[in-house]
PDB file of C-alpha atoms in Angstrom:
ATOM      1  CA  MET A  18     198.928 303.681  85.757  1.00  0.00           C
ATOM      2  CA  ALA A  19     195.909 303.912  88.024  1.00  0.00           C
ATOM      3  CA  HIS A  20     192.609 302.626  86.757  1.00  0.00           C
ATOM      4  CA  ASP A  21     189.968 302.515  89.472  1.00  0.00           C
ATOM      5  CA  LYS A  22     187.122 300.750  87.690  1.00  0.00           C
ATOM      6  CA  GLY A  23     189.054 297.759  86.458  1.00  0.00           C
ATOM      7  CA  LEU A  24     189.793 296.650  82.956  1.00  0.00           C
ATOM      8  CA  ASP A  25     187.606 294.747  80.538  1.00  0.00           C
ATOM      9  CA  ASN A  26     188.950 293.505  77.215  1.00  0.00           C
ATOM     10  CA  VAL A  27     185.942 293.473  74.885  1.00  0.00           C
ATOM     11  CA  ALA A  28     185.970 291.674  71.530  1.00  0.00           C
ATOM     12  CA  VAL A  29     184.964 294.163  68.822  1.00  0.00           C
ATOM     13  CA  HIS A  30     184.647 294.138  65.055  1.00  0.00           C
ATOM     14  CA  TRP A  31     187.721 295.338  63.181  1.00  0.00           C
ATOM     15  CA  PRO A  32     188.085 297.828  61.686  1.00  0.00           C
ATOM     16  CA  ARG A  33     185.425 300.083  63.099  1.00  0.00           C
ATOM     17  CA  THR A  34     182.810 301.225  60.623  1.00  0.00           C
ATOM     18  CA  ASN A  35     181.505 304.273  62.467  1.00  0.00           C
ATOM     19  CA  GLN A  36     182.426 306.440  65.427  1.00  0.00           C
ATOM     20  CA  TYR A  37     182.332 303.481  67.830  1.00  0.00           C
ATOM     21  CA  TYR A  38     183.523 299.900  67.748  1.00  0.00           C
ATOM     22  CA  ASP A  39     180.742 297.335  67.489  1.00  0.00           C
ATOM     23  CA  PRO A  40     181.006 294.561  70.068  1.00  0.00           C
ATOM     24  CA  VAL A  41     181.233 291.012  68.771  1.00  0.00           C
ATOM     25  CA  ALA A  42     178.181 288.881  69.559  1.00  0.00           C
ATOM     26  CA  PRO A  43     178.854 286.514  72.468  1.00  0.00           C
ATOM     27  CA  ALA A  44     177.725 283.667  70.179  1.00  0.00           C
ATOM     28  CA  GLU A  45     181.234 283.822  68.660  1.00  0.00           C
ATOM     29  CA  PHE A  46     182.513 282.521  72.015  1.00  0.00           C
ATOM     30  CA  VAL A  47     179.649 280.236  73.024  1.00  0.00           C
ATOM     31  CA  ASP A  48     181.858 277.118  72.869  1.00  0.00           C
ATOM     32  CA  PHE A  49     183.852 278.467  75.827  1.00  0.00           C
ATOM     33  CA  GLY A  50     180.768 277.645  77.934  1.00  0.00           C
ATOM     34  CA  ALA A  51     181.344 273.913  77.451  1.00  0.00           C
ATOM     35  CA  ILE A  52     184.716 274.280  79.152  1.00  0.00           C
ATOM     36  CA  ALA A  53     183.021 275.800  82.186  1.00  0.00           C
ATOM     37  CA  ASP A  54     180.784 272.731  82.477  1.00  0.00           C
ATOM     38  CA  ALA A  55     183.642 270.201  82.526  1.00  0.00           C
ATOM     39  CA  PRO A  56     183.729 268.523  85.963  1.00  0.00           C
ATOM     40  CA  GLU A  57     187.523 268.510  86.331  1.00  0.00           C
ATOM     41  CA  ILE A  58     187.998 272.166  85.461  1.00  0.00           C
ATOM     42  CA  ALA A  59     189.375 274.546  88.116  1.00  0.00           C
ATOM     43  CA  ALA A  60     186.773 277.013  89.417  1.00  0.00           C
ATOM     44  CA  PRO A  61     188.612 280.161  88.199  1.00  0.00           C
ATOM     45  CA  THR A  62     189.036 278.562  84.762  1.00  0.00           C
ATOM     46  CA  GLY A  63     185.346 277.744  84.581  1.00  0.00           C
ATOM     47  CA  ALA A  64     184.359 281.233  85.719  1.00  0.00           C
ATOM     48  CA  LEU A  65     186.561 282.875  83.076  1.00  0.00           C
ATOM     49  CA  ALA A  66     185.324 280.559  80.319  1.00  0.00           C
ATOM     50  CA  LEU A  67     181.684 281.131  81.258  1.00  0.00           C
ATOM     51  CA  HIS A  68     182.138 284.919  81.382  1.00  0.00           C
ATOM     52  CA  ILE A  69     183.735 284.876  77.918  1.00  0.00           C
ATOM     53  CA  ALA A  70     180.944 282.662  76.572  1.00  0.00           C
ATOM     54  CA  LYS A  71     178.222 284.966  77.911  1.00  0.00           C
ATOM     55  CA  THR A  72     179.788 288.354  77.126  1.00  0.00           C
ATOM     56  CA  GLY A  73     182.662 288.086  74.615  1.00  0.00           C
ATOM     57  CA  THR A  74     184.688 289.927  77.255  1.00  0.00           C
ATOM     58  CA  VAL A  75     187.600 289.213  79.601  1.00  0.00           C
ATOM     59  CA  ARG A  76     187.801 290.956  82.963  1.00  0.00           C
ATOM     60  CA  ALA A  77     191.502 291.578  82.481  1.00  0.00           C
ATOM     61  CA  THR A  78     192.529 293.477  85.623  1.00  0.00           C
ATOM     62  CA  ALA A  79     193.851 290.391  87.416  1.00  0.00           C
ATOM     63  CA  TYR A  80     196.061 289.435  84.467  1.00  0.00           C
ATOM     64  CA  THR A  81     197.688 292.767  83.620  1.00  0.00           C
ATOM     65  CA  GLU A  82     200.909 292.439  85.650  1.00  0.00           C
ATOM     66  CA  LEU A  83     201.442 288.859  84.533  1.00  0.00           C
ATOM     67  CA  VAL A  84     200.846 289.602  80.844  1.00  0.00           C
ATOM     68  CA  ASP A  85     203.087 292.668  81.004  1.00  0.00           C
ATOM     69  CA  LEU A  86     205.866 290.576  82.552  1.00  0.00           C
ATOM     70  CA  LEU A  87     205.484 287.721  80.070  1.00  0.00           C
ATOM     71  CA  LEU A  88     205.457 290.014  77.043  1.00  0.00           C
ATOM     72  CA  GLY A  89     208.055 292.478  78.327  1.00  0.00           C
ATOM     73  CA  LEU A  90     205.968 295.637  77.932  1.00  0.00           C
ATOM     74  CA  ASP A  91     203.785 297.782  80.154  1.00  0.00           C
ATOM     75  CA  GLY A  92     200.058 298.255  79.675  1.00  0.00           C
ATOM     76  CA  VAL A  93     199.613 295.489  77.099  1.00  0.00           C
ATOM     77  CA  LEU A  94     196.002 294.687  77.994  1.00  0.00           C
ATOM     78  CA  TYR A  95     195.267 298.401  78.432  1.00  0.00           C
ATOM     79  CA  ALA A  96     196.348 298.869  74.795  1.00  0.00           C
ATOM     80  CA  THR A  97     198.418 301.864  75.839  1.00  0.00           C
ATOM     81  CA  ASP A  98     200.522 301.902  72.660  1.00  0.00           C
ATOM     82  CA  ALA A  99     197.405 301.914  70.523  1.00  0.00           C
ATOM     83  CA  ALA A 100     195.884 304.664  72.660  1.00  0.00           C
ATOM     84  CA  ALA A 101     198.794 306.994  71.977  1.00  0.00           C
ATOM     85  CA  GLU A 102     198.943 306.116  68.302  1.00  0.00           C
ATOM     86  CA  ASP A 103     195.271 305.806  67.336  1.00  0.00           C
ATOM     87  CA  GLU A 104     193.553 307.628  70.204  1.00  0.00           C
ATOM     88  CA  ASP A 105     191.579 304.421  70.810  1.00  0.00           C
ATOM     89  CA  PRO A 106     192.709 301.776  73.300  1.00  0.00           C
ATOM     90  CA  VAL A 107     192.383 298.865  70.867  1.00  0.00           C
ATOM     91  CA  ILE A 108     194.438 295.731  70.316  1.00  0.00           C
ATOM     92  CA  ASP A 109     194.195 294.846  66.625  1.00  0.00           C
ATOM     93  CA  PRO A 110     193.963 291.208  65.412  1.00  0.00           C
ATOM     94  CA  ASP A 111     197.767 290.978  64.968  1.00  0.00           C
ATOM     95  CA  GLY A 112     198.236 292.229  68.535  1.00  0.00           C
ATOM     96  CA  CYS A 113     195.736 289.622  69.722  1.00  0.00           C
ATOM     97  CA  ALA A 114     197.783 286.923  67.955  1.00  0.00           C
ATOM     98  CA  TRP A 115     200.943 288.212  69.644  1.00  0.00           C
ATOM     99  CA  ILE A 116     199.320 288.151  73.101  1.00  0.00           C
ATOM    100  CA  ALA A 117     197.871 284.688  72.485  1.00  0.00           C
ATOM    101  CA  GLY A 118     201.231 283.362  71.292  1.00  0.00           C
ATOM    102  CA  GLY A 119     203.049 284.651  74.370  1.00  0.00           C
ATOM    103  CA  LEU A 120     200.452 283.170  76.706  1.00  0.00           C
ATOM    104  CA  GLU A 121     200.425 279.852  74.829  1.00  0.00           C
ATOM    105  CA  ARG A 122     204.218 279.546  75.052  1.00  0.00           C
ATOM    106  CA  PHE A 123     204.069 280.335  78.755  1.00  0.00           C
ATOM    107  CA  VAL A 124     201.325 277.771  79.424  1.00  0.00           C
ATOM    108  CA  GLU A 125     203.360 275.149  77.590  1.00  0.00           C
ATOM    109  CA  GLY A 126     206.556 276.089  79.429  1.00  0.00           C
ATOM    110  CA  HIS A 127     204.734 275.956  82.767  1.00  0.00           C
ATOM    111  CA  GLU A 128     203.680 272.327  82.321  1.00  0.00           C
ATOM    112  CA  GLN A 129     206.661 271.029  84.309  1.00  0.00           C
ATOM    113  CA  TYR A 130     205.684 273.267  87.250  1.00  0.00           C
ATOM    114  CA  GLY A 131     202.143 271.888  87.522  1.00  0.00           C
ATOM    115  CA  ASP A 132     198.777 273.616  87.341  1.00  0.00           C
ATOM    116  CA  LEU A 133     199.259 276.314  89.990  1.00  0.00           C
ATOM    117  CA  VAL A 134     200.819 279.469  88.534  1.00  0.00           C
ATOM    118  CA  THR A 135     202.548 281.609  91.159  1.00  0.00           C
ATOM    119  CA  PHE A 136     205.083 284.424  91.054  1.00  0.00           C
ATOM    120  CA  ASP A 137     207.877 281.916  91.736  1.00  0.00           C
ATOM    121  CA  SER A 138     206.756 279.486  89.034  1.00  0.00           C
ATOM    122  CA  VAL A 139     206.438 282.347  86.528  1.00  0.00           C
ATOM    123  CA  ALA A 140     210.001 283.419  87.373  1.00  0.00           C
ATOM    124  CA  GLY A 141     211.185 279.822  86.873  1.00  0.00           C
ATOM    125  CA  VAL A 142     209.514 279.461  83.477  1.00  0.00           C
ATOM    126  CA  MET A 143     210.863 282.799  82.310  1.00  0.00           C
ATOM    127  CA  ARG A 144     214.395 282.087  83.530  1.00  0.00           C
ATOM    128  CA  ASN A 145     214.369 278.774  81.653  1.00  0.00           C
ATOM    129  CA  ALA A 146     213.163 280.470  78.470  1.00  0.00           C
ATOM    130  CA  VAL A 147     215.665 283.329  78.700  1.00  0.00           C
ATOM    131  CA  ALA A 148     218.638 281.132  79.621  1.00  0.00           C
ATOM    132  CA  ALA A 149     218.207 279.157  76.414  1.00  0.00           C
ATOM    133  CA  GLY A 150     218.204 282.227  74.165  1.00  0.00           C
ATOM    134  CA  ARG A 151     220.703 284.628  72.704  1.00  0.00           C
ATOM    135  CA  LEU A 152     222.156 287.230  75.055  1.00  0.00           C
ATOM    136  CA  ALA A 153     221.079 285.116  78.026  1.00  0.00           C
ATOM    137  CA  GLU A 154     223.107 287.043  80.615  1.00  0.00           C
ATOM    138  CA  GLN A 155     221.691 290.404  79.520  1.00  0.00           C
ATOM    139  CA  GLN A 156     218.156 289.006  79.365  1.00  0.00           C
ATOM    140  CA  LEU A 157     218.466 287.446  82.829  1.00  0.00           C
ATOM    141  CA  ARG A 158     219.514 290.820  84.263  1.00  0.00           C
ATOM    142  CA  TRP A 159     216.522 292.446  82.575  1.00  0.00           C
ATOM    143  CA  LEU A 160     214.237 289.719  83.970  1.00  0.00           C
ATOM    144  CA  ASP A 161     215.617 290.094  87.488  1.00  0.00           C
ATOM    145  CA  GLN A 162     214.958 293.856  87.311  1.00  0.00           C
ATOM    146  CA  ARG A 163     211.377 293.259  86.139  1.00  0.00           C
ATOM    147  CA  LEU A 164     210.771 290.698  88.890  1.00  0.00           C
ATOM    148  CA  SER A 165     212.239 293.000  91.557  1.00  0.00           C
ATOM    149  CA  ALA A 166     210.046 295.869  90.387  1.00  0.00           C
ATOM    150  CA  LEU A 167     206.948 293.743  91.021  1.00  0.00           C
ATOM    151  CA  ARG A 168     207.843 293.211  94.677  1.00  0.00           C
ATOM    152  CA  ASP A 169     206.427 295.563  97.302  1.00  0.00           C
ATOM    153  CA  ASP A 170     208.510 297.808  99.586  1.00  0.00           C
ATOM    154  CA  ALA A 171     209.022 294.928 102.030  1.00  0.00           C
ATOM    155  CA  GLY A 172     210.321 292.689  99.238  1.00  0.00           C
ATOM    156  CA  ASN A 173     207.195 290.519  99.083  1.00  0.00           C
ATOM    157  CA  ALA A 174     206.209 289.022  95.751  1.00  0.00           C
ATOM    158  CA  PRO A 175     202.747 289.541  94.251  1.00  0.00           C
ATOM    159  CA  HIS A 176     200.237 286.977  95.462  1.00  0.00           C
ATOM    160  CA  TRP A 177     199.547 285.489  92.061  1.00  0.00           C
ATOM    161  CA  SER A 178     197.551 282.315  92.054  1.00  0.00           C
ATOM    162  CA  PHE A 179     196.217 281.263  88.678  1.00  0.00           C
ATOM    163  CA  ALA A 180     195.322 277.879  87.309  1.00  0.00           C
ATOM    164  CA  ARG A 181     197.441 277.037  84.274  1.00  0.00           C
ATOM    165  CA  SER A 182     194.185 276.098  82.511  1.00  0.00           C
ATOM    166  CA  GLU A 183     192.818 279.579  83.306  1.00  0.00           C
ATOM    167  CA  LEU A 184     195.708 281.150  81.400  1.00  0.00           C
ATOM    168  CA  ALA A 185     195.088 278.719  78.537  1.00  0.00           C
ATOM    169  CA  ILE A 186     191.490 280.029  78.356  1.00  0.00           C
ATOM    170  CA  LEU A 187     192.791 283.597  78.449  1.00  0.00           C
ATOM    171  CA  ALA A 188     195.111 282.767  75.543  1.00  0.00           C
ATOM    172  CA  GLY A 189     192.169 281.139  73.767  1.00  0.00           C
ATOM    173  CA  PHE A 190     190.164 284.369  73.919  1.00  0.00           C
ATOM    174  CA  TYR A 191     192.915 286.357  72.193  1.00  0.00           C
ATOM    175  CA  ARG A 192     193.573 283.514  69.726  1.00  0.00           C
ATOM    176  CA  ARG A 193     189.869 283.449  68.774  1.00  0.00           C
ATOM    177  CA  CYS A 194     189.934 287.201  68.212  1.00  0.00           C
ATOM    178  CA  ALA A 195     193.049 286.916  66.038  1.00  0.00           C
ATOM    179  CA  GLU A 196     191.731 284.013  63.966  1.00  0.00           C
ATOM    180  CA  ARG A 197     188.373 285.640  63.281  1.00  0.00           C
ATOM    181  CA  GLY A 198     189.759 289.119  62.626  1.00  0.00           C
ATOM    182  CA  PHE A 199     188.362 290.723  65.778  1.00  0.00           C
ATOM    183  CA  ALA A 200     190.079 293.424  67.770  1.00  0.00           C
ATOM    184  CA  VAL A 201     189.937 293.937  71.526  1.00  0.00           C
ATOM    185  CA  PHE A 202     188.799 297.230  73.016  1.00  0.00           C
ATOM    186  CA  ALA A 203     190.288 298.070  76.418  1.00  0.00           C
ATOM    187  CA  ASP A 204     187.407 299.440  78.468  1.00  0.00           C
ATOM    188  CA  TYR A 205     188.360 300.917  81.833  1.00  0.00           C
TER     189      TYR A 205
END
């Protein structure tokens, strides 16, 4: 899927009341700004929190591969399933809760790996989660295929470098949308 402009996930009112979705006022996310001002916060975490506080939007392009891997689907933040079904690329409040839950579980599971989230640490967290579940062998094969597919032709892994706290803020955006009955419009 090639999207040149990038992807924004915009909080919108649900359901739509006219031809277009009405964006949620950034005031609904103003408390995210306090996170950006905390002195111990990682710079990418602060930048994401401040952007959410000012716009009610997540610049989601950087997170798409990671979220797709964590949730086991393709195009999650692009709302591709909704686009085919509803003709609008929208993640409804239940979908926002699902995304938030997956990210929250990952952030919790990553605690033992520290604050730097890399391709290798993601693989470790996911292997631990899958190994403890039903059908572990089958799930591990599936995971290995997904991880291999993310490598380039030379076998190099993606150069992911996220702060764990950054992903917690990302989860917080989707959780806020779910709790307040907002949807997320995928604008690209």
